[in-house]
Short mmCIF file of C-alpha atoms in Angstrom, two decimals:
data_model
loop_
_atom_site.label_atom_id
_atom_site.label_comp_id
_atom_site.label_asym_id
_atom_site.label_seq_id
_atom_site.Cartn_x
_atom_site.Cartn_y
_atom_site.Cartn_z
CA MET A 1 -46.59 4.80 0.04
CA VAL A 2 -42.76 4.80 0.25
CA THR A 3 -40.96 2.26 -1.93
CA GLU A 4 -37.85 0.69 -0.48
CA GLU A 5 -34.65 1.53 -2.36
CA LYS A 6 -31.47 -0.49 -2.52
CA PHE A 7 -28.21 0.63 -4.06
CA ASP A 8 -26.89 -1.58 -6.86
CA PHE A 9 -23.10 -1.64 -6.73
CA THR A 10 -22.52 -2.77 -10.28
CA LYS A 11 -19.54 -4.67 -11.60
CA THR A 12 -18.75 -1.73 -13.86
CA ALA A 13 -18.56 0.66 -10.91
CA GLY A 14 -16.24 -1.74 -9.09
CA GLN A 15 -14.02 -2.00 -12.15
CA ARG A 16 -13.79 1.78 -12.45
CA LEU A 17 -12.71 2.08 -8.84
CA SER A 18 -10.16 -0.69 -9.46
CA ILE A 19 -8.77 1.28 -12.40
CA VAL A 20 -8.44 4.37 -10.18
CA LEU A 21 -6.66 2.24 -7.60
CA MET A 22 -4.23 0.91 -10.24
CA ILE A 23 -3.53 4.46 -11.45
CA GLY A 24 -2.85 5.40 -7.84
CA LEU A 25 -0.42 2.50 -7.45
CA LEU A 26 1.43 3.52 -10.61
CA LEU A 27 1.68 7.14 -9.48
CA ALA A 28 2.78 6.17 -5.96
CA THR A 29 5.44 3.84 -7.40
CA LEU A 30 6.65 6.54 -9.78
CA GLY A 31 6.71 9.02 -6.92
CA PHE A 32 8.67 6.61 -4.71
CA PHE A 33 11.46 6.26 -7.27
CA THR A 34 11.58 9.96 -8.17
CA ALA A 35 11.09 11.50 -4.71
CA GLY A 36 14.77 11.43 -3.90
CA MET A 37 15.56 13.41 -7.04
CA THR A 38 12.80 16.05 -6.73
CA GLY A 39 11.59 16.27 -3.13
CA ASP A 40 14.74 16.09 -0.95
CA HIS A 41 15.57 19.55 0.34
CA GLY A 42 17.37 18.56 3.52
CA ASP A 43 16.27 19.00 7.09
CA THR A 44 19.25 21.02 8.27
CA HIS A 45 18.30 24.27 6.56
CA ALA A 46 14.84 24.12 8.08
CA GLU A 47 16.23 23.71 11.57
CA THR A 48 18.49 26.75 11.21
CA ASP A 49 15.76 28.92 9.79
CA TYR A 50 13.26 28.11 12.54
CA THR A 51 15.83 28.87 15.21
CA GLU A 52 16.58 32.23 13.64
CA HIS A 53 12.89 33.17 13.49
CA ALA A 54 12.43 32.16 17.11
CA GLY A 55 15.73 33.62 18.29
CA ASP A 56 14.29 36.26 20.57
CA VAL A 57 12.11 33.72 22.30
CA TYR A 58 14.85 31.14 22.79
CA ASP A 59 17.14 33.64 24.49
CA GLU A 60 17.15 33.38 28.28
CA GLU A 61 14.89 30.33 28.20
CA PRO A 62 16.25 27.09 29.73
CA TYR A 63 14.03 25.00 27.49
CA GLY A 64 14.98 27.08 24.47
CA ALA A 65 18.68 26.61 25.14
CA GLU A 66 18.22 22.88 25.52
CA LYS A 67 16.10 22.73 22.39
CA ARG A 68 18.59 24.78 20.37
CA GLU A 69 21.48 22.64 21.56
CA SER A 70 19.51 19.54 20.60
CA HIS A 71 18.84 20.99 17.15
CA ALA A 72 22.54 21.78 16.73
CA ASP A 73 23.54 18.23 17.65
CA GLU A 74 20.96 16.76 15.29
CA THR A 75 22.04 19.13 12.52
CA HIS A 76 25.69 18.17 12.95
CA GLN A 77 24.83 14.47 12.94
CA GLU A 78 22.64 14.76 9.86
CA GLU A 79 25.27 16.80 8.00
CA SER A 80 27.97 14.26 8.82
CA HIS A 81 25.70 11.41 7.87
CA SER A 82 24.55 12.99 4.63
CA HIS A 83 28.10 13.89 3.54
CA GLY A 84 29.44 10.48 4.48
CA GLU A 85 26.57 8.36 3.21
CA GLY A 86 24.55 10.51 0.84
CA GLY A 87 22.79 7.59 -0.81
CA HIS A 88 21.65 6.12 2.49
CA HIS A 89 20.40 9.52 3.67
CA LYS A 90 18.39 9.99 0.49
CA ALA A 91 16.90 6.49 0.75
CA SER A 92 15.97 7.16 4.37
CA SER A 93 14.23 10.41 3.38
CA VAL A 94 12.20 8.66 0.69
CA LYS A 95 11.24 5.92 3.14
CA LYS A 96 10.05 8.50 5.67
CA ARG A 97 8.03 10.29 3.02
CA PHE A 98 6.48 6.96 1.98
CA LEU A 99 5.56 6.15 5.60
CA SER A 100 4.31 9.67 6.20
CA ASN A 101 1.91 9.36 3.26
CA LEU A 102 0.61 6.08 4.63
CA TRP A 103 0.05 7.64 8.05
CA ILE A 104 -1.66 10.77 6.68
CA ASN A 105 -4.13 8.70 4.65
CA ASN A 106 -4.71 6.22 7.46
CA ILE A 107 -5.61 9.05 9.82
CA PHE A 108 -7.72 10.92 7.27
CA PHE A 109 -9.78 8.01 5.94
CA GLY A 110 -9.96 6.30 9.32
CA GLY A 111 -11.36 9.58 10.62
CA LEU A 112 -13.95 9.68 7.84
CA ALA A 113 -15.02 6.17 8.83
CA ILE A 114 -15.64 6.97 12.47
CA ILE A 115 -17.15 10.39 11.75
CA GLY A 116 -19.73 8.70 9.51
CA VAL A 117 -20.84 6.58 12.47
CA PHE A 118 -20.83 9.74 14.60
CA PHE A 119 -23.20 11.46 12.13
CA PHE A 120 -25.56 8.48 12.23
CA ALA A 121 -25.51 8.28 16.03
CA ILE A 122 -26.08 11.97 16.63
CA GLN A 123 -29.25 11.90 14.51
CA TYR A 124 -30.81 9.36 16.88
CA VAL A 125 -29.67 11.07 20.06
CA ALA A 126 -31.04 14.39 18.77
CA GLN A 127 -34.25 12.61 17.66
CA ALA A 128 -33.82 14.24 14.26
CA GLY A 129 -36.41 13.41 11.64
CA TRP A 130 -35.14 15.39 8.64
CA SER A 131 -32.20 13.00 8.05
CA ALA A 132 -34.20 9.73 8.06
CA GLY A 133 -33.71 9.27 4.32
CA LEU A 134 -29.96 9.82 4.07
CA LYS A 135 -28.20 8.88 7.31
CA ARG A 136 -27.37 5.35 6.18
CA ILE A 137 -24.88 6.74 3.70
CA PRO A 138 -22.43 7.99 6.38
CA LEU A 139 -23.16 4.84 8.40
CA ALA A 140 -21.62 2.84 5.55
CA PHE A 141 -18.36 4.74 6.10
CA GLY A 142 -17.89 2.68 9.25
CA SER A 143 -17.18 -0.45 7.21
CA TRP A 144 -13.70 0.96 6.66
CA LEU A 145 -12.88 0.84 10.40
CA PRO A 146 -11.32 -2.66 10.56
CA ILE A 147 -9.21 -1.94 7.48
CA ALA A 148 -8.07 1.37 8.98
CA PHE A 149 -7.09 -0.42 12.19
CA PHE A 150 -4.97 -3.10 10.54
CA LEU A 151 -3.29 -0.56 8.26
CA MET A 152 -2.43 1.72 11.18
CA ILE A 153 -1.04 -1.13 13.28
CA ALA A 154 1.01 -2.40 10.33
CA VAL A 155 2.45 1.02 9.52
CA PHE A 156 3.31 1.67 13.17
CA ILE A 157 5.03 -1.69 13.61
CA TYR A 158 7.01 -1.24 10.40
CA GLY A 159 7.73 2.48 10.50
CA GLY A 160 6.81 3.84 13.91
CA HIS A 161 10.47 4.48 14.70
CA ASP A 162 10.71 6.75 11.65
CA LEU A 163 7.41 8.54 12.23
CA PHE A 164 7.39 9.07 15.99
CA HIS A 165 10.42 10.65 17.66
CA TRP A 166 9.28 9.51 21.11
CA THR A 167 9.88 5.84 20.18
CA HIS A 168 13.68 6.32 20.31
CA ALA A 169 15.02 4.58 23.41
CA SER A 170 17.98 6.97 23.69
CA LEU A 171 15.60 9.75 24.79
CA TYR A 172 14.99 7.92 28.07
CA ALA A 173 18.61 7.21 29.00
CA GLU A 174 19.60 8.20 32.53
CA GLU A 175 22.45 10.31 31.20
CA GLY A 176 21.98 12.49 28.14
CA GLY A 177 18.29 11.73 27.73
CA ASP A 178 15.45 14.15 27.06
CA GLU A 179 13.97 15.32 30.35
CA ILE A 180 10.69 16.37 28.75
CA MET A 181 10.22 12.99 27.10
CA LYS A 182 11.09 11.23 30.34
CA GLY A 183 8.16 13.04 31.93
CA LYS A 184 5.82 11.76 29.24
CA ALA A 185 7.21 8.24 29.01
CA SER A 186 4.55 6.51 31.10
CA TYR A 187 1.85 7.85 28.76
CA PHE A 188 3.42 5.86 25.94
CA PHE A 189 5.10 2.85 27.55
CA ALA A 190 3.35 1.97 30.82
CA PRO A 191 3.62 -0.58 32.36
CA LEU A 192 6.79 -1.49 30.42
CA GLU A 193 10.20 0.12 30.63
CA ASP A 194 10.61 3.58 29.13
CA GLY A 195 11.76 3.28 25.51
CA ALA A 196 10.60 -0.33 25.20
CA PHE A 197 7.45 -1.47 23.38
CA PRO A 198 4.79 1.32 23.70
CA PHE A 199 2.22 -0.96 25.29
CA PHE A 200 -0.10 1.74 26.65
CA TRP A 201 -0.13 3.65 23.34
CA VAL A 202 -0.89 0.56 21.27
CA ALA A 203 -3.46 -0.66 23.81
CA ARG A 204 -5.38 2.59 23.44
CA MET A 205 -5.48 2.18 19.67
CA VAL A 206 -6.75 -1.39 19.97
CA ILE A 207 -9.42 -0.40 22.52
CA PHE A 208 -10.61 2.61 20.51
CA PHE A 209 -10.95 0.78 17.23
CA GLY A 210 -12.40 -2.28 18.96
CA VAL A 211 -15.15 -0.34 20.74
CA TRP A 212 -15.86 1.86 17.71
CA TYR A 213 -16.28 -1.17 15.49
CA LEU A 214 -18.41 -3.11 17.98
CA LEU A 215 -20.75 -0.15 18.42
CA PHE A 216 -20.85 0.38 14.65
CA ARG A 217 -21.84 -3.27 14.17
CA LYS A 218 -24.49 -2.92 16.87
CA LEU A 219 -25.96 0.19 15.24
CA ARG A 220 -25.95 -1.46 11.84
CA SER A 221 -27.64 -4.58 13.22
CA LEU A 222 -30.35 -2.50 14.90
CA ALA A 223 -30.87 -0.60 11.65
CA PHE A 224 -31.61 -3.92 9.93
CA SER A 225 -34.05 -4.78 12.72
CA GLU A 226 -35.80 -1.46 12.18
CA ASP A 227 -36.32 -2.41 8.53
CA ILE A 228 -37.81 -5.80 9.35
CA GLU A 229 -39.79 -5.24 12.54
CA GLY A 230 -40.98 -1.65 12.29
CA GLY A 231 -42.45 0.03 15.35
CA ILE A 232 -40.36 2.01 17.80
CA THR A 233 -38.54 -0.74 19.73
CA ALA A 234 -35.53 -0.74 17.42
CA TRP A 235 -35.57 3.07 17.32
CA TYR A 236 -35.27 3.27 21.12
CA LYS A 237 -32.42 0.75 21.09
CA LEU A 238 -30.69 2.72 18.36
CA ARG A 239 -31.07 5.88 20.42
CA LYS A 240 -29.60 4.22 23.52
CA THR A 241 -26.66 2.66 21.65
CA SER A 242 -26.01 5.96 19.89
CA ALA A 243 -25.81 7.77 23.23
CA ILE A 244 -23.25 5.23 24.48
CA PHE A 245 -21.26 5.66 21.28
CA LEU A 246 -21.25 9.46 21.54
CA VAL A 247 -19.99 9.44 25.14
CA PHE A 248 -17.17 7.04 24.24
CA PHE A 249 -16.40 8.93 21.03
CA ALA A 250 -16.12 12.25 22.89
CA VAL A 251 -13.27 10.89 25.00
CA SER A 252 -11.60 8.50 22.57
CA SER A 253 -11.48 10.83 19.57
CA SER A 254 -9.56 13.47 21.54
CA ILE A 255 -7.08 10.96 22.94
CA ALA A 256 -6.68 9.45 19.46
CA ALA A 257 -5.83 12.92 18.12
CA TRP A 258 -3.14 13.31 20.79
CA ASP A 259 -1.74 9.82 20.19
CA TRP A 260 -1.81 9.60 16.41
CA VAL A 261 -1.13 13.19 15.36
CA MET A 262 0.01 15.49 18.18
CA SER A 263 2.63 13.04 19.51
CA ILE A 264 4.46 13.32 16.18
CA ASP A 265 5.75 16.64 17.62
CA PRO A 266 6.28 15.33 21.17
CA HIS A 267 7.68 18.52 22.72
CA TRP A 268 4.65 20.49 21.58
CA PHE A 269 1.11 20.28 22.89
CA SER A 270 -2.19 22.07 22.53
CA THR A 271 -5.20 21.71 24.81
CA MET A 272 -7.41 22.44 21.78
CA PHE A 273 -5.91 19.79 19.52
CA GLY A 274 -8.59 17.16 20.07
CA TRP A 275 -11.25 19.65 19.05
CA TYR A 276 -9.19 20.73 16.07
CA VAL A 277 -8.79 17.21 14.67
CA PHE A 278 -12.46 16.47 15.30
CA ALA A 279 -13.49 19.64 13.45
CA SER A 280 -11.39 18.67 10.44
CA TRP A 281 -12.77 15.13 10.37
CA TRP A 282 -16.31 16.41 10.86
CA VAL A 283 -16.27 18.95 8.02
CA ALA A 284 -14.66 16.42 5.65
CA GLY A 285 -17.27 13.81 6.63
CA LEU A 286 -20.16 16.23 6.06
CA ALA A 287 -18.76 17.29 2.69
CA LEU A 288 -18.28 13.69 1.56
CA THR A 289 -21.79 12.77 2.73
CA LEU A 290 -23.30 15.65 0.76
CA PHE A 291 -21.27 14.77 -2.33
CA LEU A 292 -22.44 11.14 -2.20
CA VAL A 293 -26.08 12.14 -1.64
CA LEU A 294 -25.89 14.28 -4.79
CA PHE A 295 -24.16 11.47 -6.66
CA LEU A 296 -26.82 8.92 -5.69
CA ARG A 297 -29.64 11.32 -6.57
CA ASP A 298 -28.11 11.78 -10.02
CA LYS A 299 -28.13 7.99 -10.40
CA GLY A 300 -31.87 7.86 -9.63
CA TYR A 301 -31.65 6.87 -5.96
CA LEU A 302 -32.84 8.66 -2.79
CA SER A 303 -36.15 9.78 -4.23
CA ILE A 304 -37.28 10.86 -0.75
CA VAL A 305 -34.39 13.35 -0.46
CA ASN A 306 -35.40 16.78 -1.71
CA GLU A 307 -33.71 20.16 -2.09
CA ASN A 308 -34.49 21.02 1.53
CA HIS A 309 -32.38 18.11 2.78
CA ILE A 310 -29.62 19.16 0.40
CA HIS A 311 -29.90 22.71 1.72
CA ASP A 312 -29.50 21.52 5.30
CA LEU A 313 -26.39 19.50 4.48
CA GLY A 314 -25.02 22.52 2.63
CA LYS A 315 -25.65 24.64 5.73
CA PHE A 316 -23.76 22.12 7.83
CA VAL A 317 -20.74 22.26 5.52
CA PHE A 318 -20.91 26.07 5.56
CA ALA A 319 -21.36 26.36 9.33
CA PHE A 320 -18.77 23.82 10.39
CA SER A 321 -16.21 25.23 7.97
CA ILE A 322 -16.54 28.38 10.06
CA PHE A 323 -16.34 26.28 13.24
CA TRP A 324 -13.11 24.66 12.00
CA THR A 325 -11.71 28.13 11.28
CA TYR A 326 -12.70 29.29 14.77
CA ILE A 327 -10.80 26.39 16.33
CA TRP A 328 -7.83 26.93 14.00
CA PHE A 329 -7.64 30.64 14.80
CA SER A 330 -8.15 30.16 18.54
CA GLN A 331 -5.30 27.66 18.72
CA PHE A 332 -3.04 29.82 16.56
CA LEU A 333 -3.83 33.05 18.42
CA LEU A 334 -3.05 31.58 21.85
CA VAL A 335 0.31 30.28 20.63
CA TYR A 336 1.13 33.50 18.77
CA TYR A 337 0.20 35.72 21.72
CA ALA A 338 2.02 33.67 24.38
CA HIS A 339 5.17 33.46 22.21
CA ILE A 340 6.59 30.53 24.18
CA PRO A 341 9.35 28.70 22.26
CA GLU A 342 8.13 25.14 22.77
CA GLU A 343 4.75 26.23 21.38
CA THR A 344 5.78 28.61 18.59
CA ILE A 345 8.18 26.13 16.99
CA TYR A 346 5.17 24.14 15.77
CA PHE A 347 3.95 27.06 13.67
CA MET A 348 7.47 28.14 12.72
CA GLU A 349 7.90 24.80 10.98
CA ARG A 350 4.75 25.46 8.97
CA TRP A 351 4.39 29.22 8.61
CA LYS A 352 8.03 30.30 8.17
CA SER A 353 9.19 27.37 6.07
CA ASP A 354 9.59 28.04 2.35
CA HIS A 355 8.43 24.49 1.82
CA TYR A 356 5.22 24.50 3.89
CA ALA A 357 4.27 28.20 3.97
CA PRO A 358 2.29 28.01 0.68
CA VAL A 359 0.40 24.97 2.02
CA PHE A 360 -0.24 26.83 5.28
CA PHE A 361 -2.14 29.57 3.43
CA ILE A 362 -3.75 27.24 0.87
CA ASN A 363 -5.18 25.33 3.83
CA LEU A 364 -7.00 28.46 5.03
CA ILE A 365 -8.17 29.46 1.55
CA ILE A 366 -9.64 26.06 0.68
CA ASN A 367 -11.13 25.23 4.06
CA PHE A 368 -12.51 28.62 5.04
CA PHE A 369 -12.63 31.34 2.40
CA LEU A 370 -13.82 29.11 -0.44
CA PRO A 371 -16.78 27.40 1.32
CA PHE A 372 -17.63 30.62 3.17
CA LEU A 373 -17.91 32.69 0.00
CA LEU A 374 -19.41 30.06 -2.30
CA LEU A 375 -22.00 28.71 0.15
CA MET A 376 -23.09 31.99 1.68
CA THR A 377 -26.30 32.38 -0.34
CA ARG A 378 -29.42 30.23 -0.05
CA ASP A 379 -29.42 29.38 -3.76
CA SER A 380 -25.84 28.09 -3.75
CA LYS A 381 -26.74 25.56 -1.05
CA ARG A 382 -29.44 24.17 -3.35
CA HIS A 383 -27.40 24.13 -6.56
CA SER A 384 -26.01 20.63 -7.11
CA ARG A 385 -23.17 21.65 -9.44
CA ILE A 386 -21.84 24.25 -7.02
CA LEU A 387 -22.19 21.83 -4.11
CA LYS A 388 -20.36 19.03 -5.93
CA VAL A 389 -17.42 21.28 -6.69
CA VAL A 390 -17.28 22.83 -3.21
CA THR A 391 -17.64 19.54 -1.32
CA ALA A 392 -14.99 17.80 -3.42
CA ILE A 393 -12.59 20.68 -2.79
CA VAL A 394 -13.40 20.75 0.93
CA VAL A 395 -12.70 17.01 1.30
CA PHE A 396 -9.35 17.49 -0.43
CA GLY A 397 -8.75 20.63 1.63
CA HIS A 398 -9.01 18.73 4.88
CA TRP A 399 -6.65 16.08 3.54
CA ILE A 400 -4.24 19.02 3.12
CA ASP A 401 -5.00 19.98 6.71
CA PHE A 402 -3.84 16.56 7.94
CA TYR A 403 -0.86 16.71 5.59
CA LEU A 404 0.13 19.97 7.29
CA MET A 405 -0.38 18.47 10.75
CA ILE A 406 1.73 15.38 10.04
CA SER A 407 4.29 15.93 7.30
CA PRO A 408 6.46 18.67 8.89
CA GLY A 409 6.95 16.54 12.00
CA THR A 410 7.72 13.31 10.13
CA VAL A 411 9.77 14.32 7.08
CA GLY A 412 10.42 18.04 7.59
CA GLU A 413 11.76 19.72 4.45
CA ASN A 414 12.07 16.34 2.72
CA GLY A 415 8.30 16.32 2.20
CA GLY A 416 6.45 17.46 -0.87
CA PHE A 417 3.36 17.05 -2.94
CA GLY A 418 3.94 15.04 -6.08
CA PHE A 419 3.22 11.71 -7.69
CA MET A 420 3.58 9.83 -4.42
CA GLU A 421 1.03 11.95 -2.55
CA LEU A 422 -1.43 11.97 -5.44
CA GLY A 423 -1.03 8.23 -5.89
CA PHE A 424 -1.75 7.45 -2.25
CA ILE A 425 -4.81 9.70 -2.27
CA LEU A 426 -6.21 7.76 -5.25
CA ILE A 427 -5.36 4.39 -3.68
CA TYR A 428 -7.05 5.16 -0.39
CA LEU A 429 -10.00 7.01 -1.94
CA SER A 430 -10.82 4.21 -4.39
CA ALA A 431 -10.45 1.52 -1.69
CA PHE A 432 -12.54 3.52 0.78
CA LEU A 433 -15.33 4.11 -1.77
CA TYR A 434 -15.26 0.44 -2.83
CA VAL A 435 -15.73 -0.73 0.76
CA MET A 436 -18.36 1.94 1.44
CA PHE A 437 -20.41 1.26 -1.71
CA ASN A 438 -20.21 -2.48 -1.13
CA ALA A 439 -21.55 -2.02 2.42
CA LEU A 440 -24.24 0.38 1.19
CA SER A 441 -25.47 -2.16 -1.36
CA LYS A 442 -26.17 -4.70 1.39
CA MET A 443 -28.91 -2.71 3.11
CA PRO A 444 -31.80 -0.45 2.07
CA LEU A 445 -30.76 3.15 1.47
CA PHE A 446 -33.25 4.31 4.10
CA ALA A 447 -35.44 2.74 6.75
CA LYS A 448 -38.96 2.50 5.38
CA ASN A 449 -40.21 1.78 8.92
CA HIS A 450 -38.43 4.68 10.58
CA PRO A 451 -40.93 6.35 12.95
CA MET A 452 -39.96 9.82 11.66
CA LEU A 453 -39.88 9.02 7.98
CA LYS A 454 -43.07 10.99 7.34
CA GLU A 455 -41.46 14.06 8.86
CA SER A 456 -38.56 13.66 6.47
CA LEU A 457 -40.88 13.23 3.48
CA HIS A 458 -42.64 16.52 4.24
CA TYR A 459 -39.51 18.37 5.33
CA HIS A 460 -39.43 21.98 4.16
CA ILE A 461 -37.32 25.00 5.10
#
């Protein structure tokens, strides 16, 4: 007979997370006041360097000439501004770095929230039995969704003009505007005037988060019904709702990636970008799920989860780390081979920059080589200490991935990794875990009436 388990989110655990949050606030505050002294390298050097690296491509290209002229104008303006009002320029750089950190963490932890619901839903659509004892852990991630929504809306309203170049009304002027941005204007502003309030962009965010949260609440409610009623009625409803969620998620997650990340570099685009962002979210979500399963088992919970379940989760982290690398390489190879200026500039800003080049290679090492080598053997995927280390590193590695996607386009060479970045990671991580653990404590850790629970109990590979 299976005994129902419920997670006890103790006052002590909550206090520890609060302490981590306070440490994060102190570090972020310290970083805010010291960023101008240690992290401001100036954007103008970066612009010149990228143009030199891409010189051969820009020659004889109408777009390249326009782009280079635009860079020259911006460089001249920034130099004049920085020489004339150095203090204001430095304050503006620190503000952008502050906003960039908020946006990176909003995207990363918001992605973990929705990917947790995705994991839960896909188990029902696939009629998987092995995961019956652990899938409520990623489901609890979804409790962060409303917080992620309000944080993203607040940051965009306050700092969208600093984060997103396409919000500048001057780009859409009849004379002297940006012809490329004029062609994309309706995607952001419809049905309002170009350069006005980005109604269509904001509406998509509201719709995506609204539907995600409603479907999450529906899945959670049906999970409670499964606990109380038993039978297969709730299971069939869960399967149907999960299918609806997956169809909507397939479309909305890609568009969200274009809106929230790719539009930061509005002249650049990639048809693979939706897949790329999904892959990064997915691997990070799998790694965090595995880490929390191991954590709860160490605390005496999840008695029905055995080393075979752990092995499967380890295989997922291993396999999808390779999948992420495949997407990364495919996107990079197409851009590298085509050698088109409006595409290559994206990687020039990351690969050829003295500031971001180390992060560019660290990203590959942490997110591919490390999990590939350490999780290759069967035994390593069953060894809790190895898995805890690898999964923690992989979660951080995919934060770095989003940092590399966002920071060069928002702050350029004024970015960095210091007290501010570390502080924001601790703030968001502690808040996310607090919300997740609190949600997890309000329902059984697994459904004792799940029709496939017996399959999970006897699962062996």
